[in-house]
JSON list of N, CA and C in Angstrom, two decimals:
[
{"chain": "A", "resi": 45, "resn": "ILE", "atom": "N", "xyz": [-9.58, 2.68, -9.28]},
{"chain": "A", "resi": 45, "resn": "ILE", "atom": "CA", "xyz": [-8.20, 3.10, -9.47]},
{"chain": "A", "resi": 45, "resn": "ILE", "atom": "C", "xyz": [-7.96, 3.47, -10.92]},
{"chain": "A", "resi": 46, "resn": "GLY", "atom": "N", "xyz": [-8.48, 2.68, -11.83]},
{"chain": "A", "resi": 46, "resn": "GLY", "atom": "CA", "xyz": [-8.32, 2.98, -13.24]},
{"chain": "A", "resi": 46, "resn": "GLY", "atom": "C", "xyz": [-8.90, 4.32, -13.63]},
{"chain": "A", "resi": 47, "resn": "ARG", "atom": "N", "xyz": [-10.06, 4.64, -13.05]},
{"chain": "A", "resi": 47, "resn": "ARG", "atom": "CA", "xyz": [-10.71, 5.93, -13.34]},
{"chain": "A", "resi": 47, "resn": "ARG", "atom": "C", "xyz": [-9.89, 7.09, -12.78]},
{"chain": "A", "resi": 48, "resn": "MET", "atom": "N", "xyz": [-9.37, 6.93, -11.59]},
{"chain": "A", "resi": 48, "resn": "MET", "atom": "CA", "xyz": [-8.53, 7.97, -10.99]},
{"chain": "A", "resi": 48, "resn": "MET", "atom": "C", "xyz": [-7.31, 8.23, -11.87]},
{"chain": "A", "resi": 49, "resn": "GLU", "atom": "N", "xyz": [-6.71, 7.15, -12.35]},
{"chain": "A", "resi": 49, "resn": "GLU", "atom": "CA", "xyz": [-5.54, 7.29, -13.21]},
{"chain": "A", "resi": 49, "resn": "GLU", "atom": "C", "xyz": [-5.91, 8.02, -14.50]},
{"chain": "A", "resi": 50, "resn": "GLN", "atom": "N", "xyz": [-7.00, 7.64, -15.13]},
{"chain": "A", "resi": 50, "resn": "GLN", "atom": "CA", "xyz": [-7.44, 8.28, -16.37]},
{"chain": "A", "resi": 50, "resn": "GLN", "atom": "C", "xyz": [-7.69, 9.77, -16.15]},
{"chain": "A", "resi": 51, "resn": "ASP", "atom": "N", "xyz": [-8.37, 10.10, -15.07]},
{"chain": "A", "resi": 51, "resn": "ASP", "atom": "CA", "xyz": [-8.67, 11.51, -14.77]},
{"chain": "A", "resi": 51, "resn": "ASP", "atom": "C", "xyz": [-7.39, 12.31, -14.57]},
{"chain": "A", "resi": 52, "resn": "ALA", "atom": "N", "xyz": [-6.44, 11.76, -13.83]},
{"chain": "A", "resi": 52, "resn": "ALA", "atom": "CA", "xyz": [-5.18, 12.46, -13.57]},
{"chain": "A", "resi": 52, "resn": "ALA", "atom": "C", "xyz": [-4.41, 12.68, -14.88]},
{"chain": "A", "resi": 53, "resn": "LEU", "atom": "N", "xyz": [-4.33, 11.66, -15.71]},
{"chain": "A", "resi": 53, "resn": "LEU", "atom": "CA", "xyz": [-3.61, 11.79, -16.97]},
{"chain": "A", "resi": 53, "resn": "LEU", "atom": "C", "xyz": [-4.30, 12.80, -17.89]},
{"chain": "A", "resi": 54, "resn": "ALA", "atom": "N", "xyz": [-5.63, 12.79, -17.91]},
{"chain": "A", "resi": 54, "resn": "ALA", "atom": "CA", "xyz": [-6.39, 13.73, -18.73]},
{"chain": "A", "resi": 54, "resn": "ALA", "atom": "C", "xyz": [-6.17, 15.17, -18.28]},
{"chain": "A", "resi": 55, "resn": "GLN", "atom": "N", "xyz": [-5.87, 15.37, -17.01]},
{"chain": "A", "resi": 55, "resn": "GLN", "atom": "CA", "xyz": [-5.63, 16.71, -16.48]},
{"chain": "A", "resi": 55, "resn": "GLN", "atom": "C", "xyz": [-4.16, 17.13, -16.61]},
{"chain": "A", "resi": 56, "resn": "GLY", "atom": "N", "xyz": [-3.36, 16.29, -17.25]},
{"chain": "A", "resi": 56, "resn": "GLY", "atom": "CA", "xyz": [-1.97, 16.64, -17.50]},
{"chain": "A", "resi": 56, "resn": "GLY", "atom": "C", "xyz": [-0.96, 16.13, -16.49]},
{"chain": "A", "resi": 57, "resn": "TYR", "atom": "N", "xyz": [-1.42, 15.39, -15.49]},
{"chain": "A", "resi": 57, "resn": "TYR", "atom": "CA", "xyz": [-0.49, 14.82, -14.51]},
{"chain": "A", "resi": 57, "resn": "TYR", "atom": "C", "xyz": [0.19, 13.59, -15.11]},
{"chain": "A", "resi": 58, "resn": "ARG", "atom": "N", "xyz": [1.37, 13.27, -14.59]},
{"chain": "A", "resi": 58, "resn": "ARG", "atom": "CA", "xyz": [2.10, 12.09, -15.08]},
{"chain": "A", "resi": 58, "resn": "ARG", "atom": "C", "xyz": [1.63, 10.81, -14.41]},
{"chain": "A", "resi": 59, "resn": "GLY", "atom": "N", "xyz": [0.87, 10.91, -13.35]},
{"chain": "A", "resi": 59, "resn": "GLY", "atom": "CA", "xyz": [0.39, 9.75, -12.62]},
{"chain": "A", "resi": 59, "resn": "GLY", "atom": "C", "xyz": [-0.18, 10.16, -11.28]},
{"chain": "A", "resi": 60, "resn": "ILE", "atom": "N", "xyz": [-0.29, 9.17, -10.40]},
{"chain": "A", "resi": 60, "resn": "ILE", "atom": "CA", "xyz": [-0.89, 9.39, -9.08]},
{"chain": "A", "resi": 60, "resn": "ILE", "atom": "C", "xyz": [0.05, 8.83, -8.02]},
{"chain": "A", "resi": 61, "resn": "LEU", "atom": "N", "xyz": [0.14, 9.54, -6.92]},
{"chain": "A", "resi": 61, "resn": "LEU", "atom": "CA", "xyz": [0.87, 9.07, -5.75]},
{"chain": "A", "resi": 61, "resn": "LEU", "atom": "C", "xyz": [-0.10, 9.01, -4.58]},
{"chain": "A", "resi": 62, "resn": "GLY", "atom": "N", "xyz": [-0.19, 7.86, -3.96]},
{"chain": "A", "resi": 62, "resn": "GLY", "atom": "CA", "xyz": [-1.02, 7.68, -2.78]},
{"chain": "A", "resi": 62, "resn": "GLY", "atom": "C", "xyz": [-0.15, 7.28, -1.60]},
{"chain": "A", "resi": 63, "resn": "ILE", "atom": "N", "xyz": [-0.46, 7.80, -0.42]},
{"chain": "A", "resi": 63, "resn": "ILE", "atom": "CA", "xyz": [0.31, 7.48, 0.78]},
{"chain": "A", "resi": 63, "resn": "ILE", "atom": "C", "xyz": [-0.67, 7.08, 1.88]},
{"chain": "A", "resi": 64, "resn": "GLY", "atom": "N", "xyz": [-0.40, 5.97, 2.53]},
{"chain": "A", "resi": 64, "resn": "GLY", "atom": "CA", "xyz": [-1.28, 5.50, 3.59]},
{"chain": "A", "resi": 64, "resn": "GLY", "atom": "C", "xyz": [-0.53, 5.07, 4.83]},
{"chain": "A", "resi": 65, "resn": "ASP", "atom": "N", "xyz": [-0.91, 5.61, 5.96]},
{"chain": "A", "resi": 65, "resn": "ASP", "atom": "CA", "xyz": [-0.38, 5.19, 7.26]},
{"chain": "A", "resi": 65, "resn": "ASP", "atom": "C", "xyz": [-1.16, 3.94, 7.66]},
{"chain": "A", "resi": 66, "resn": "MET", "atom": "N", "xyz": [-0.49, 2.84, 7.77]},
{"chain": "A", "resi": 66, "resn": "MET", "atom": "CA", "xyz": [-1.16, 1.55, 7.97]},
{"chain": "A", "resi": 66, "resn": "MET", "atom": "C", "xyz": [-1.48, 1.23, 9.43]},
{"chain": "A", "resi": 67, "resn": "THR", "atom": "N", "xyz": [-1.27, 2.15, 10.35]},
{"chain": "A", "resi": 67, "resn": "THR", "atom": "CA", "xyz": [-1.56, 1.85, 11.76]},
{"chain": "A", "resi": 67, "resn": "THR", "atom": "C", "xyz": [-3.04, 1.58, 12.01]},
{"chain": "A", "resi": 68, "resn": "TRP", "atom": "N", "xyz": [-3.91, 1.96, 11.07]},
{"chain": "A", "resi": 68, "resn": "TRP", "atom": "CA", "xyz": [-5.34, 1.65, 11.22]},
{"chain": "A", "resi": 68, "resn": "TRP", "atom": "C", "xyz": [-5.53, 0.14, 11.38]},
{"chain": "A", "resi": 69, "resn": "ALA", "atom": "N", "xyz": [-4.63, -0.65, 10.79]},
{"chain": "A", "resi": 69, "resn": "ALA", "atom": "CA", "xyz": [-4.77, -2.11, 10.83]},
{"chain": "A", "resi": 69, "resn": "ALA", "atom": "C", "xyz": [-4.49, -2.68, 12.21]},
{"chain": "A", "resi": 70, "resn": "LEU", "atom": "N", "xyz": [-3.95, -1.88, 13.11]},
{"chain": "A", "resi": 70, "resn": "LEU", "atom": "CA", "xyz": [-3.70, -2.33, 14.48]},
{"chain": "A", "resi": 70, "resn": "LEU", "atom": "C", "xyz": [-4.93, -2.14, 15.36]},
{"chain": "A", "resi": 71, "resn": "GLU", "atom": "N", "xyz": [-5.91, -1.42, 14.86]},
{"chain": "A", "resi": 71, "resn": "GLU", "atom": "CA", "xyz": [-7.13, -1.15, 15.62]},
{"chain": "A", "resi": 71, "resn": "GLU", "atom": "C", "xyz": [-8.11, -2.32, 15.49]},
{"chain": "A", "resi": 72, "resn": "ASP", "atom": "N", "xyz": [-9.04, -2.38, 16.39]},
{"chain": "A", "resi": 72, "resn": "ASP", "atom": "CA", "xyz": [-10.08, -3.41, 16.36]},
{"chain": "A", "resi": 72, "resn": "ASP", "atom": "C", "xyz": [-11.22, -2.93, 15.47]},
{"chain": "A", "resi": 73, "resn": "ILE", "atom": "N", "xyz": [-10.98, -2.94, 14.15]},
{"chain": "A", "resi": 73, "resn": "ILE", "atom": "CA", "xyz": [-11.99, -2.50, 13.20]},
{"chain": "A", "resi": 73, "resn": "ILE", "atom": "C", "xyz": [-12.23, -3.59, 12.16]},
{"chain": "A", "resi": 74, "resn": "VAL", "atom": "N", "xyz": [-13.38, -3.53, 11.54]},
{"chain": "A", "resi": 74, "resn": "VAL", "atom": "CA", "xyz": [-13.73, -4.51, 10.52]},
{"chain": "A", "resi": 74, "resn": "VAL", "atom": "C", "xyz": [-12.72, -4.45, 9.38]},
{"chain": "A", "resi": 75, "resn": "GLY", "atom": "N", "xyz": [-12.19, -5.59, 8.99]},
{"chain": "A", "resi": 75, "resn": "GLY", "atom": "CA", "xyz": [-11.26, -5.69, 7.88]},
{"chain": "A", "resi": 75, "resn": "GLY", "atom": "C", "xyz": [-9.80, -5.69, 8.27]},
{"chain": "A", "resi": 76, "resn": "ALA", "atom": "N", "xyz": [-9.48, -5.29, 9.49]},
{"chain": "A", "resi": 76, "resn": "ALA", "atom": "CA", "xyz": [-8.08, -5.23, 9.91]},
{"chain": "A", "resi": 76, "resn": "ALA", "atom": "C", "xyz": [-7.42, -6.61, 9.85]},
{"chain": "A", "resi": 77, "resn": "ASP", "atom": "N", "xyz": [-8.20, -7.65, 10.03]},
{"chain": "A", "resi": 77, "resn": "ASP", "atom": "CA", "xyz": [-7.65, -9.01, 9.98]},
{"chain": "A", "resi": 77, "resn": "ASP", "atom": "C", "xyz": [-7.34, -9.46, 8.55]},
{"chain": "A", "resi": 78, "resn": "LYS", "atom": "N", "xyz": [-7.72, -8.67, 7.58]},
{"chain": "A", "resi": 78, "resn": "LYS", "atom": "CA", "xyz": [-7.49, -8.99, 6.16]},
{"chain": "A", "resi": 78, "resn": "LYS", "atom": "C", "xyz": [-6.38, -8.14, 5.55]},
{"chain": "A", "resi": 79, "resn": "LEU", "atom": "N", "xyz": [-5.48, -7.64, 6.37]},
{"chain": "A", "resi": 79, "resn": "LEU", "atom": "CA", "xyz": [-4.44, -6.72, 5.91]},
{"chain": "A", "resi": 79, "resn": "LEU", "atom": "C", "xyz": [-3.58, -7.32, 4.80]},
{"chain": "A", "resi": 80, "resn": "VAL", "atom": "N", "xyz": [-3.14, -8.55, 4.95]},
{"chain": "A", "resi": 80, "resn": "VAL", "atom": "CA", "xyz": [-2.28, -9.17, 3.95]},
{"chain": "A", "resi": 80, "resn": "VAL", "atom": "C", "xyz": [-3.03, -9.28, 2.62]},
{"chain": "A", "resi": 81, "resn": "GLU", "atom": "N", "xyz": [-4.28, -9.72, 2.66]},
{"chain": "A", "resi": 81, "resn": "GLU", "atom": "CA", "xyz": [-5.08, -9.82, 1.43]},
{"chain": "A", "resi": 81, "resn": "GLU", "atom": "C", "xyz": [-5.28, -8.45, 0.80]},
{"chain": "A", "resi": 82, "resn": "TYR", "atom": "N", "xyz": [-5.52, -7.43, 1.62]},
{"chain": "A", "resi": 82, "resn": "TYR", "atom": "CA", "xyz": [-5.69, -6.06, 1.15]},
{"chain": "A", "resi": 82, "resn": "TYR", "atom": "C", "xyz": [-4.43, -5.59, 0.42]},
{"chain": "A", "resi": 83, "resn": "GLU", "atom": "N", "xyz": [-3.28, -5.81, 1.02]},
{"chain": "A", "resi": 83, "resn": "GLU", "atom": "CA", "xyz": [-2.02, -5.37, 0.42]},
{"chain": "A", "resi": 83, "resn": "GLU", "atom": "C", "xyz": [-1.75, -6.09, -0.89]},
{"chain": "A", "resi": 84, "resn": "ARG", "atom": "N", "xyz": [-2.01, -7.39, -0.94]},
{"chain": "A", "resi": 84, "resn": "ARG", "atom": "CA", "xyz": [-1.81, -8.13, -2.19]},
{"chain": "A", "resi": 84, "resn": "ARG", "atom": "C", "xyz": [-2.73, -7.61, -3.29]},
{"chain": "A", "resi": 85, "resn": "ALA", "atom": "N", "xyz": [-3.98, -7.37, -2.95]},
{"chain": "A", "resi": 85, "resn": "ALA", "atom": "CA", "xyz": [-4.95, -6.86, -3.93]},
{"chain": "A", "resi": 85, "resn": "ALA", "atom": "C", "xyz": [-4.55, -5.47, -4.41]},
{"chain": "A", "resi": 86, "resn": "LEU", "atom": "N", "xyz": [-4.14, -4.62, -3.51]},
{"chain": "A", "resi": 86, "resn": "LEU", "atom": "CA", "xyz": [-3.71, -3.27, -3.87]},
{"chain": "A", "resi": 86, "resn": "LEU", "atom": "C", "xyz": [-2.51, -3.32, -4.81]},
{"chain": "A", "resi": 87, "resn": "ASP", "atom": "N", "xyz": [-1.55, -4.18, -4.49]},
{"chain": "A", "resi": 87, "resn": "ASP", "atom": "CA", "xyz": [-0.37, -4.31, -5.33]},
{"chain": "A", "resi": 87, "resn": "ASP", "atom": "C", "xyz": [-0.76, -4.77, -6.74]},
{"chain": "A", "resi": 88, "resn": "THR", "atom": "N", "xyz": [-1.67, -5.70, -6.84]},
{"chain": "A", "resi": 88, "resn": "THR", "atom": "CA", "xyz": [-2.14, -6.19, -8.14]},
{"chain": "A", "resi": 88, "resn": "THR", "atom": "C", "xyz": [-2.86, -5.09, -8.90]},
{"chain": "A", "resi": 89, "resn": "MET", "atom": "N", "xyz": [-3.68, -4.29, -8.22]},
{"chain": "A", "resi": 89, "resn": "MET", "atom": "CA", "xyz": [-4.45, -3.23, -8.88]},
{"chain": "A", "resi": 89, "resn": "MET", "atom": "C", "xyz": [-3.58, -2.14, -9.48]},
{"chain": "A", "resi": 90, "resn": "VAL", "atom": "N", "xyz": [-2.45, -1.84, -8.87]},
{"chain": "A", "resi": 90, "resn": "VAL", "atom": "CA", "xyz": [-1.63, -0.73, -9.36]},
{"chain": "A", "resi": 90, "resn": "VAL", "atom": "C", "xyz": [-0.53, -1.19, -10.34]},
{"chain": "A", "resi": 91, "resn": "THR", "atom": "N", "xyz": [-0.33, -2.49, -10.45]},
{"chain": "A", "resi": 91, "resn": "THR", "atom": "CA", "xyz": [0.68, -3.00, -11.39]},
{"chain": "A", "resi": 91, "resn": "THR", "atom": "C", "xyz": [0.34, -2.56, -12.81]},
{"chain": "A", "resi": 92, "resn": "GLY", "atom": "N", "xyz": [1.32, -1.96, -13.47]},
{"chain": "A", "resi": 92, "resn": "GLY", "atom": "CA", "xyz": [1.15, -1.51, -14.84]},
{"chain": "A", "resi": 92, "resn": "GLY", "atom": "C", "xyz": [0.47, -0.16, -14.98]},
{"chain": "A", "resi": 93, "resn": "LYS", "atom": "N", "xyz": [0.09, 0.44, -13.87]},
{"chain": "A", "resi": 93, "resn": "LYS", "atom": "CA", "xyz": [-0.56, 1.75, -13.88]},
{"chain": "A", "resi": 93, "resn": "LYS", "atom": "C", "xyz": [0.47, 2.84, -13.61]},
{"chain": "A", "resi": 94, "resn": "LYS", "atom": "N", "xyz": [0.11, 4.05, -13.97]},
{"chain": "A", "resi": 94, "resn": "LYS", "atom": "CA", "xyz": [0.96, 5.20, -13.66]},
{"chain": "A", "resi": 94, "resn": "LYS", "atom": "C", "xyz": [0.57, 5.68, -12.26]},
{"chain": "A", "resi": 95, "resn": "MET", "atom": "N", "xyz": [0.85, 4.81, -11.31]},
{"chain": "A", "resi": 95, "resn": "MET", "atom": "CA", "xyz": [0.43, 5.04, -9.94]},
{"chain": "A", "resi": 95, "resn": "MET", "atom": "C", "xyz": [1.45, 4.42, -8.99]},
{"chain": "A", "resi": 96, "resn": "ARG", "atom": "N", "xyz": [1.75, 5.15, -7.96]},
{"chain": "A", "resi": 96, "resn": "ARG", "atom": "CA", "xyz": [2.62, 4.63, -6.89]},
{"chain": "A", "resi": 96, "resn": "ARG", "atom": "C", "xyz": [1.87, 4.78, -5.58]},
{"chain": "A", "resi": 97, "resn": "ILE", "atom": "N", "xyz": [1.93, 3.74, -4.78]},
{"chain": "A", "resi": 97, "resn": "ILE", "atom": "CA", "xyz": [1.30, 3.75, -3.46]},
{"chain": "A", "resi": 97, "resn": "ILE", "atom": "C", "xyz": [2.40, 3.53, -2.43]},
{"chain": "A", "resi": 98, "resn": "VAL", "atom": "N", "xyz": [2.44, 4.36, -1.42]},
{"chain": "A", "resi": 98, "resn": "VAL", "atom": "CA", "xyz": [3.40, 4.23, -0.33]},
{"chain": "A", "resi": 98, "resn": "VAL", "atom": "C", "xyz": [2.61, 3.83, 0.91]},
{"chain": "A", "resi": 99, "resn": "CYS", "atom": "N", "xyz": [2.88, 2.63, 1.40]},
{"chain": "A", "resi": 99, "resn": "CYS", "atom": "CA", "xyz": [2.23, 2.15, 2.63]},
{"chain": "A", "resi": 99, "resn": "CYS", "atom": "C", "xyz": [3.25, 2.29, 3.76]},
{"chain": "A", "resi": 100, "resn": "LEU", "atom": "N", "xyz": [2.89, 3.05, 4.76]},
{"chain": "A", "resi": 100, "resn": "LEU", "atom": "CA", "xyz": [3.79, 3.33, 5.87]},
{"chain": "A", "resi": 100, "resn": "LEU", "atom": "C", "xyz": [3.52, 2.40, 7.05]},
{"chain": "A", "resi": 101, "resn": "TYR", "atom": "N", "xyz": [4.53, 1.62, 7.40]},
{"chain": "A", "resi": 101, "resn": "TYR", "atom": "CA", "xyz": [4.43, 0.69, 8.52]},
{"chain": "A", "resi": 101, "resn": "TYR", "atom": "C", "xyz": [5.46, 1.09, 9.58]},
{"chain": "A", "resi": 102, "resn": "ASP", "atom": "N", "xyz": [5.00, 1.34, 10.78]},
{"chain": "A", "resi": 102, "resn": "ASP", "atom": "CA", "xyz": [5.89, 1.65, 11.89]},
{"chain": "A", "resi": 102, "resn": "ASP", "atom": "C", "xyz": [6.38, 0.31, 12.44]},
{"chain": "A", "resi": 103, "resn": "GLN", "atom": "N", "xyz": [7.63, 0.00, 12.17]},
{"chain": "A", "resi": 103, "resn": "GLN", "atom": "CA", "xyz": [8.18, -1.30, 12.56]},
{"chain": "A", "resi": 103, "resn": "GLN", "atom": "C", "xyz": [8.11, -1.53, 14.06]},
{"chain": "A", "resi": 104, "resn": "SER", "atom": "N", "xyz": [8.19, -0.47, 14.85]},
{"chain": "A", "resi": 104, "resn": "SER", "atom": "CA", "xyz": [8.12, -0.64, 16.30]},
{"chain": "A", "resi": 104, "resn": "SER", "atom": "C", "xyz": [6.73, -1.07, 16.74]},
{"chain": "A", "resi": 105, "resn": "ARG", "atom": "N", "xyz": [5.72, -0.80, 15.93]},
{"chain": "A", "resi": 105, "resn": "ARG", "atom": "CA", "xyz": [4.34, -1.18, 16.28]},
{"chain": "A", "resi": 105, "resn": "ARG", "atom": "C", "xyz": [3.91, -2.48, 15.59]},
{"chain": "A", "resi": 106, "resn": "PHE", "atom": "N", "xyz": [4.36, -2.70, 14.35]},
{"chain": "A", "resi": 106, "resn": "PHE", "atom": "CA", "xyz": [3.96, -3.89, 13.61]},
{"chain": "A", "resi": 106, "resn": "PHE", "atom": "C", "xyz": [4.89, -5.06, 13.84]},
{"chain": "A", "resi": 107, "resn": "GLY", "atom": "N", "xyz": [6.12, -4.79, 14.16]},
{"chain": "A", "resi": 107, "resn": "GLY", "atom": "CA", "xyz": [7.11, -5.84, 14.34]},
{"chain": "A", "resi": 107, "resn": "GLY", "atom": "C", "xyz": [7.81, -6.18, 13.04]},
{"chain": "A", "resi": 108, "resn": "GLN", "atom": "N", "xyz": [9.01, -6.67, 13.18]},
{"chain": "A", "resi": 108, "resn": "GLN", "atom": "CA", "xyz": [9.85, -6.94, 12.01]},
{"chain": "A", "resi": 108, "resn": "GLN", "atom": "C", "xyz": [9.25, -8.04, 11.13]},
{"chain": "A", "resi": 109, "resn": "GLU", "atom": "N", "xyz": [8.61, -9.02, 11.70]},
{"chain": "A", "resi": 109, "resn": "GLU", "atom": "CA", "xyz": [8.03, -10.11, 10.91]},
{"chain": "A", "resi": 109, "resn": "GLU", "atom": "C", "xyz": [6.98, -9.60, 9.92]},
{"chain": "A", "resi": 110, "resn": "MET", "atom": "N", "xyz": [6.09, -8.72, 10.38]},
{"chain": "A", "resi": 110, "resn": "MET", "atom": "CA", "xyz": [5.06, -8.17, 9.51]},
{"chain": "A", "resi": 110, "resn": "MET", "atom": "C", "xyz": [5.67, -7.28, 8.44]},
{"chain": "A", "resi": 111, "resn": "VAL", "atom": "N", "xyz": [6.66, -6.48, 8.82]},
{"chain": "A", "resi": 111, "resn": "VAL", "atom": "CA", "xyz": [7.31, -5.61, 7.84]},
{"chain": "A", "resi": 111, "resn": "VAL", "atom": "C", "xyz": [8.00, -6.45, 6.77]},
{"chain": "A", "resi": 112, "resn": "LYS", "atom": "N", "xyz": [8.66, -7.52, 7.16]},
{"chain": "A", "resi": 112, "resn": "LYS", "atom": "CA", "xyz": [9.31, -8.41, 6.19]},
{"chain": "A", "resi": 112, "resn": "LYS", "atom": "C", "xyz": [8.27, -9.06, 5.26]},
{"chain": "A", "resi": 113, "resn": "LEU", "atom": "N", "xyz": [7.13, -9.42, 5.79]},
{"chain": "A", "resi": 113, "resn": "LEU", "atom": "CA", "xyz": [6.06, -9.98, 4.96]},
{"chain": "A", "resi": 113, "resn": "LEU", "atom": "C", "xyz": [5.61, -8.97, 3.91]},
{"chain": "A", "resi": 114, "resn": "MET", "atom": "N", "xyz": [5.43, -7.73, 4.31]},
{"chain": "A", "resi": 114, "resn": "MET", "atom": "CA", "xyz": [5.02, -6.69, 3.37]},
{"chain": "A", "resi": 114, "resn": "MET", "atom": "C", "xyz": [6.09, -6.43, 2.32]},
{"chain": "A", "resi": 115, "resn": "GLU", "atom": "N", "xyz": [7.35, -6.56, 2.70]},
{"chain": "A", "resi": 115, "resn": "GLU", "atom": "CA", "xyz": [8.44, -6.42, 1.73]},
{"chain": "A", "resi": 115, "resn": "GLU", "atom": "C", "xyz": [8.35, -7.49, 0.65]},
{"chain": "A", "resi": 116, "resn": "ARG", "atom": "N", "xyz": [7.92, -8.69, 1.02]},
{"chain": "A", "resi": 116, "resn": "ARG", "atom": "CA", "xyz": [7.79, -9.78, 0.03]},
{"chain": "A", "resi": 116, "resn": "ARG", "atom": "C", "xyz": [6.57, -9.58, -0.87]},
{"chain": "A", "resi": 117, "resn": "ILE", "atom": "N", "xyz": [5.53, -8.94, -0.36]},
{"chain": "A", "resi": 117, "resn": "ILE", "atom": "CA", "xyz": [4.30, -8.73, -1.13]},
{"chain": "A", "resi": 117, "resn": "ILE", "atom": "C", "xyz": [4.48, -7.66, -2.19]},
{"chain": "A", "resi": 118, "resn": "HIS", "atom": "N", "xyz": [5.15, -6.58, -1.85]},
{"chain": "A", "resi": 118, "resn": "HIS", "atom": "CA", "xyz": [5.24, -5.42, -2.74]},
{"chain": "A", "resi": 118, "resn": "HIS", "atom": "C", "xyz": [6.38, -5.53, -3.73]},
{"chain": "A", "resi": 119, "resn": "GLN", "atom": "N", "xyz": [6.20, -4.87, -4.87]},
{"chain": "A", "resi": 119, "resn": "GLN", "atom": "CA", "xyz": [7.21, -4.87, -5.92]},
{"chain": "A", "resi": 119, "resn": "GLN", "atom": "C", "xyz": [8.49, -4.17, -5.48]},
{"chain": "A", "resi": 120, "resn": "LYS", "atom": "N", "xyz": [8.33, -3.06, -4.78]},
{"chain": "A", "resi": 120, "resn": "LYS", "atom": "CA", "xyz": [9.49, -2.29, -4.30]},
{"chain": "A", "resi": 120, "resn": "LYS", "atom": "C", "xyz": [9.22, -1.87, -2.87]},
{"chain": "A", "resi": 121, "resn": "THR", "atom": "N", "xyz": [10.28, -1.87, -2.08]},
{"chain": "A", "resi": 121, "resn": "THR", "atom": "CA", "xyz": [10.14, -1.45, -0.68]},
{"chain": "A", "resi": 121, "resn": "THR", "atom": "C", "xyz": [11.34, -0.62, -0.25]},
{"chain": "A", "resi": 122, "resn": "LEU", "atom": "N", "xyz": [11.11, 0.18, 0.76]},
{"chain": "A", "resi": 122, "resn": "LEU", "atom": "CA", "xyz": [12.16, 0.92, 1.45]},
{"chain": "A", "resi": 122, "resn": "LEU", "atom": "C", "xyz": [12.00, 0.58, 2.91]},
{"chain": "A", "resi": 123, "resn": "SER", "atom": "N", "xyz": [13.09, 0.33, 3.58]},
{"chain": "A", "resi": 123, "resn": "SER", "atom": "CA", "xyz": [13.00, -0.02, 4.99]},
{"chain": "A", "resi": 123, "resn": "SER", "atom": "C", "xyz": [14.18, 0.59, 5.73]},
{"chain": "A", "resi": 124, "resn": "LYS", "atom": "N", "xyz": [13.92, 0.99, 6.94]},
{"chain": "A", "resi": 124, "resn": "LYS", "atom": "CA", "xyz": [14.98, 1.53, 7.79]},
{"chain": "A", "resi": 124, "resn": "LYS", "atom": "C", "xyz": [15.04, 0.74, 9.06]}
]
């Protein structure tokens, strides 16, 4: 992440924006059971960087409890 940020800034960008649809975590794939740990680690990695990450959670699929948990993990959230 640090390298991506450096490259973007060197090319004249003000930062990086990443967007991820989190429905992959509902599938039976390796690592899906570590979603909370993944989100905490990602939040820590981007803190203080010129980077914003938008994690998209479909509340109808994840449920309100999971969405509320993610709201507590992240520095800023938007919810509808």
